[in-house]
GROMACS .gro file of C-alpha atoms in nm:
model
  243
    1MET     CA    1   1.516  -0.643   0.580
    2ARG     CA    2   1.415  -0.333   0.376
    3ILE     CA    3   1.058  -0.226   0.305
    4ALA     CA    4   0.935   0.080   0.119
    5VAL     CA    5   0.616   0.271   0.029
    6ALA     CA    6   0.583   0.453  -0.304
    7GLN     CA    7   0.447   0.809  -0.305
    8SER     CA    8   0.322   0.807  -0.663
    9SER     CA    9   0.047   0.939  -0.889
   10SER     CA   10  -0.195   0.763  -1.125
   11ILE     CA   11  -0.369   0.862  -1.443
   12ARG     CA   12  -0.745   0.816  -1.436
   13GLY     CA   13  -0.836   0.475  -1.569
   14ASN     CA   14  -0.522   0.423  -1.768
   15VAL     CA   15  -0.394   0.093  -1.636
   16SER     CA   16  -0.133   0.062  -1.902
   17LEU     CA   17   0.041   0.393  -1.834
   18ASN     CA   18  -0.003   0.347  -1.458
   19MET     CA   19   0.174   0.007  -1.496
   20GLU     CA   20   0.470   0.171  -1.660
   21ASN     CA   21   0.500   0.412  -1.368
   22HIS     CA   22   0.482   0.125  -1.124
   23LEU     CA   23   0.763  -0.049  -1.307
   24ARG     CA   24   0.968   0.271  -1.291
   25PHE     CA   25   0.931   0.270  -0.911
   26ILE     CA   26   1.012  -0.105  -0.889
   27ARG     CA   27   1.336  -0.058  -1.081
   28GLN     CA   28   1.447   0.215  -0.850
   29ALA     CA   29   1.339   0.015  -0.542
   30SER     CA   30   1.542  -0.277  -0.660
   31ARG     CA   31   1.852  -0.056  -0.685
   32LEU     CA   32   1.797   0.021  -0.316
   33ASP     CA   33   1.764  -0.347  -0.223
   34VAL     CA   34   1.402  -0.319  -0.116
   35ASP     CA   35   1.226  -0.642  -0.018
   36TYR     CA   36   0.867  -0.528  -0.023
   37LEU     CA   37   0.727  -0.222  -0.185
   38VAL     CA   38   0.363  -0.097  -0.145
   39PHE     CA   39   0.175   0.156  -0.365
   40PRO     CA   40  -0.123   0.379  -0.283
   41GLU     CA   41  -0.489   0.268  -0.275
   42LEU     CA   42  -0.622   0.169  -0.623
   43SER     CA   43  -0.284   0.278  -0.775
   44LEU     CA   44  -0.322   0.080  -1.100
   45SER     CA   45  -0.658   0.253  -1.190
   46GLY     CA   46  -0.635   0.566  -0.984
   47TYR     CA   47  -0.885   0.629  -0.707
   48GLU     CA   48  -1.182   0.625  -0.952
   49PRO     CA   49  -1.474   0.449  -0.790
   50ASP     CA   50  -1.698   0.512  -1.097
   51LEU     CA   51  -1.451   0.309  -1.314
   52ALA     CA   52  -1.405   0.022  -1.069
   53LYS     CA   53  -1.646  -0.222  -1.216
   54GLU     CA   54  -1.520  -0.173  -1.569
   55LEU     CA   55  -1.156  -0.199  -1.473
   56ALA     CA   56  -1.178  -0.470  -1.207
   57PHE     CA   57  -0.899  -0.732  -1.209
   58ILE     CA   58  -0.970  -1.105  -1.227
   59ASP     CA   59  -0.754  -1.386  -1.082
   60ASN     CA   60  -0.461  -1.444  -1.310
   61ASP     CA   61  -0.536  -1.119  -1.496
   62PRO     CA   62  -0.308  -1.088  -1.797
   63ARG     CA   63  -0.258  -0.711  -1.717
   64LEU     CA   64  -0.047  -0.825  -1.419
   65GLU     CA   65   0.214  -1.001  -1.630
   66PRO     CA   66   0.455  -0.711  -1.638
   67LEU     CA   67   0.442  -0.698  -1.251
   68VAL     CA   68   0.505  -1.066  -1.221
   69GLU     CA   69   0.795  -1.053  -1.455
   70ALA     CA   70   0.952  -0.757  -1.268
   71ALA     CA   71   0.900  -0.920  -0.927
   72ILE     CA   72   1.092  -1.223  -1.041
   73LYS     CA   73   1.358  -1.034  -1.236
   74TYR     CA   74   1.433  -0.787  -0.951
   75GLN     CA   75   1.355  -1.036  -0.664
   76ILE     CA   76   1.119  -0.794  -0.492
   77SER     CA   77   0.767  -0.838  -0.359
   78VAL     CA   78   0.521  -0.572  -0.464
   79GLY     CA   79   0.180  -0.464  -0.332
   80VAL     CA   80  -0.033  -0.266  -0.583
   81GLY     CA   81  -0.375  -0.120  -0.550
   82ALA     CA   82  -0.654  -0.228  -0.784
   83PRO     CA   83  -1.029  -0.292  -0.799
   84LEU     CA   84  -1.093  -0.665  -0.775
   85GLN     CA   85  -1.379  -0.853  -0.953
   86SER     CA   86  -1.609  -1.014  -0.709
   87GLU     CA   87  -1.964  -1.140  -0.677
   88GLY     CA   88  -2.180  -0.827  -0.666
   89LEU     CA   89  -1.979  -0.511  -0.640
   90PRO     CA   90  -1.600  -0.513  -0.693
   91LYS     CA   91  -1.372  -0.489  -0.392
   92ILE     CA   92  -1.098  -0.238  -0.319
   93GLY     CA   93  -0.793  -0.464  -0.338
   94LEU     CA   94  -0.421  -0.492  -0.282
   95ILE     CA   95  -0.265  -0.736  -0.525
   96LEU     CA   96   0.046  -0.886  -0.375
   97VAL     CA   97   0.302  -1.016  -0.622
   98HIS     CA   98   0.570  -1.214  -0.442
   99HIS     CA   99   0.931  -1.226  -0.557
  100THR     CA  100   0.858  -1.584  -0.665
  101GLY     CA  101   0.590  -1.471  -0.907
  102ALA     CA  102   0.310  -1.600  -0.685
  103VAL     CA  103   0.013  -1.366  -0.677
  104ASP     CA  104  -0.206  -1.302  -0.367
  105ARG     CA  105  -0.475  -1.052  -0.284
  106TYR     CA  106  -0.629  -0.863   0.005
  107GLU     CA  107  -0.973  -0.703   0.003
  108LYS     CA  108  -1.033  -0.387   0.205
  109ILE     CA  109  -1.244  -0.460   0.506
  110HIS     CA  110  -1.341  -0.114   0.617
  111LEU     CA  111  -1.494   0.131   0.366
  112HIS     CA  112  -1.511   0.501   0.380
  113GLU     CA  113  -1.854   0.655   0.377
  114GLY     CA  114  -1.983   0.662   0.016
  115GLU     CA  115  -1.756   0.380  -0.105
  116GLU     CA  116  -2.029   0.124  -0.043
  117VAL     CA  117  -2.207   0.256  -0.350
  118PHE     CA  118  -1.934   0.121  -0.565
  119PHE     CA  119  -1.759  -0.145  -0.365
  120GLY     CA  120  -1.829  -0.448  -0.145
  121SER     CA  121  -1.613  -0.500   0.163
  122GLY     CA  122  -1.372  -0.788   0.237
  123ASP     CA  123  -1.388  -0.999   0.551
  124LYS     CA  124  -1.036  -1.150   0.589
  125HIS     CA  125  -0.717  -1.000   0.715
  126HIS     CA  126  -0.398  -1.060   0.524
  127MET     CA  127  -0.056  -1.129   0.660
  128PHE     CA  128   0.257  -1.297   0.524
  129SER     CA  129   0.615  -1.377   0.642
  130LEU     CA  130   0.897  -1.169   0.514
  131GLY     CA  131   1.237  -1.281   0.650
  132GLN     CA  132   1.206  -1.272   1.024
  133ASP     CA  133   0.909  -1.036   1.013
  134THR     CA  134   0.531  -1.077   0.974
  135VAL     CA  135   0.372  -0.821   0.745
  136ALA     CA  136   0.004  -0.716   0.781
  137ASN     CA  137  -0.148  -0.542   0.476
  138ALA     CA  138  -0.419  -0.278   0.509
  139ILE     CA  139  -0.585  -0.030   0.281
  140CYS     CA  140  -0.680   0.330   0.374
  141ALA     CA  141  -0.991   0.329   0.593
  142ASP     CA  142  -0.876  -0.003   0.750
  143THR     CA  143  -0.602   0.202   0.923
  144ILE     CA  144  -0.840   0.451   1.084
  145ASN     CA  145  -1.049   0.170   1.240
  146PRO     CA  146  -0.834   0.072   1.550
  147GLU     CA  147  -0.973  -0.285   1.561
  148HIS     CA  148  -0.794  -0.359   1.236
  149ALA     CA  149  -0.444  -0.281   1.362
  150GLU     CA  150  -0.522  -0.436   1.694
  151PHE     CA  151  -0.622  -0.762   1.525
  152CYS     CA  152  -0.303  -0.764   1.318
  153HIS     CA  153  -0.085  -0.692   1.624
  154LYS     CA  154  -0.250  -0.974   1.828
  155ALA     CA  155  -0.200  -1.212   1.526
  156GLY     CA  156   0.172  -1.141   1.540
  157ALA     CA  157   0.233  -0.864   1.291
  158THR     CA  158   0.560  -0.673   1.318
  159ILE     CA  159   0.503  -0.458   1.016
  160TYR     CA  160   0.165  -0.287   0.934
  161ILE     CA  161   0.163  -0.135   0.584
  162ALA     CA  162  -0.107   0.037   0.386
  163GLY     CA  163  -0.183   0.206   0.057
  164VAL     CA  164  -0.405   0.515   0.107
  165LEU     CA  165  -0.545   0.822  -0.039
  166ILE     CA  166  -0.545   1.081   0.251
  167THR     CA  167  -0.646   1.445   0.191
  168PRO     CA  168  -0.473   1.741   0.355
  169GLU     CA  169  -0.776   1.783   0.585
  170GLY     CA  170  -0.764   1.422   0.704
  171TYR     CA  171  -0.385   1.366   0.744
  172GLY     CA  172  -0.329   1.525   1.088
  173LYS     CA  173  -0.599   1.316   1.260
  174ASP     CA  174  -0.516   0.994   1.072
  175SER     CA  175  -0.141   1.014   1.121
  176LYS     CA  176  -0.190   1.045   1.499
  177LYS     CA  177  -0.360   0.702   1.482
  178TRP     CA  178  -0.076   0.553   1.276
  179ALA     CA  179   0.177   0.689   1.521
  180THR     CA  180  -0.019   0.547   1.808
  181TYR     CA  181  -0.020   0.193   1.653
  182ALA     CA  182   0.351   0.213   1.620
  183SER     CA  183   0.397   0.324   1.975
  184GLU     CA  184   0.148   0.096   2.150
  185TYR     CA  185   0.212  -0.216   1.946
  186GLY     CA  186   0.577  -0.183   1.864
  187MET     CA  187   0.506  -0.232   1.493
  188VAL     CA  188   0.666  -0.063   1.196
  189VAL     CA  189   0.374   0.134   1.044
  190ALA     CA  190   0.410   0.236   0.687
  191ILE     CA  191   0.171   0.453   0.470
  192ALA     CA  192   0.188   0.497   0.091
  193ASN     CA  193  -0.012   0.806  -0.016
  194TYR     CA  194  -0.065   0.969  -0.355
  195SER     CA  195   0.173   1.242  -0.472
  196GLN     CA  196  -0.099   1.417  -0.677
  197PRO     CA  197  -0.485   1.436  -0.672
  198SER     CA  198  -0.682   1.134  -0.777
  199GLY     CA  199  -1.062   1.092  -0.826
  200GLY     CA  200  -1.116   1.459  -0.770
  201LEU     CA  201  -0.953   1.442  -0.418
  202ALA     CA  202  -0.650   1.633  -0.311
  203SER     CA  203  -0.373   1.427  -0.157
  204SER     CA  204  -0.164   1.540   0.134
  205GLY     CA  205   0.140   1.334   0.025
  206LYS     CA  206   0.359   1.291   0.339
  207SER     CA  207   0.394   0.913   0.287
  208ALA     CA  208   0.572   0.796   0.601
  209ILE     CA  209   0.695   0.521   0.826
  210TRP     CA  210   0.683   0.514   1.213
  211TYR     CA  211   0.832   0.276   1.461
  212LYS     CA  212   0.769   0.281   1.834
  213ASP     CA  213   0.780   0.652   1.931
  214ASN     CA  214   0.958   0.770   1.627
  215LEU     CA  215   0.867   0.907   1.286
  216LEU     CA  216   1.149   0.741   1.089
  217ALA     CA  217   1.101   0.895   0.738
  218GLN     CA  218   0.843   1.112   0.563
  219ALA     CA  219   0.807   1.234   0.202
  220GLY     CA  220   0.699   1.591   0.114
  221GLU     CA  221   0.346   1.705   0.042
  222SER     CA  222   0.384   1.642  -0.334
  223GLY     CA  223   0.634   1.474  -0.566
  224ASP     CA  224   0.718   1.118  -0.633
  225ALA     CA  225   0.934   0.941  -0.372
  226LEU     CA  226   1.029   0.611  -0.210
  227VAL     CA  227   1.009   0.614   0.164
  228LEU     CA  228   1.192   0.315   0.312
  229VAL     CA  229   1.322   0.166   0.630
  230ASP     CA  230   1.560  -0.121   0.679
  231ASN     CA  231   1.657  -0.324   0.984
  232ARG     CA  232   2.030  -0.304   1.056
  233SER     CA  233   2.119  -0.537   1.347
  234GLY     CA  234   1.785  -0.485   1.509
  235VAL     CA  235   1.759  -0.104   1.456
  236TRP     CA  236   1.507   0.038   1.212
  237LEU     CA  237   1.642   0.333   1.013
  238GLY     CA  238   1.455   0.542   0.760
  239GLU     CA  239   1.535   0.717   0.433
  240VAL     CA  240   1.351   0.914   0.167
  241HIS     CA  241   1.454   0.897  -0.200
  242GLU     CA  242   1.293   1.132  -0.458
  243ILE     CA  243   1.203   0.960  -0.788
   0.00000   0.00000   0.00000
């Protein structure tokens, strides 16, 4: 079992070019035999709340076809960030494209202060089976609300993975919570952060993966990278690959 987070950047509102960048990461992840790859929050659009309504994805959105084709071709499951069309305000979403081509979605439950102006909140957690593991998906502020991780742990999650946009000012405090979840719950905790600013916000980078009391792998403060872990005979080992 091998999972990875993409430390990547996005161009404001340019879904087409952002898709090409996602495909670049997917190709590299496939060479590394990754089973599940997750991108930062709102990665297909960039973290651009003012554009969310205009760019929101519908079910079976034709813009997802390249991702579906790549997931099937490379036999990899991929979680990408995107605004999702919904009744009322759009949702901050994770679109999960399984290696079979099936498409699923998770809507962010916990919003940062100010996001409620542009987005509604979801109300359902999302988990799925991957080999012998159960993966729980999360998005940014979900991960700093301890009840989210606790719920996923109690529901049987062994991997807790999230796309985020975390600033340098927030990383220290937030990363302590992520490390605590890994230690207290015995889950693999993986965070995909931006490699460059988005939506006028600086990014700390440092996409990382923890397990139990250990930081297994962490990218630098900037620059594109794949941060991955794999389970070798019951032992989780981490690696960082610059892209």
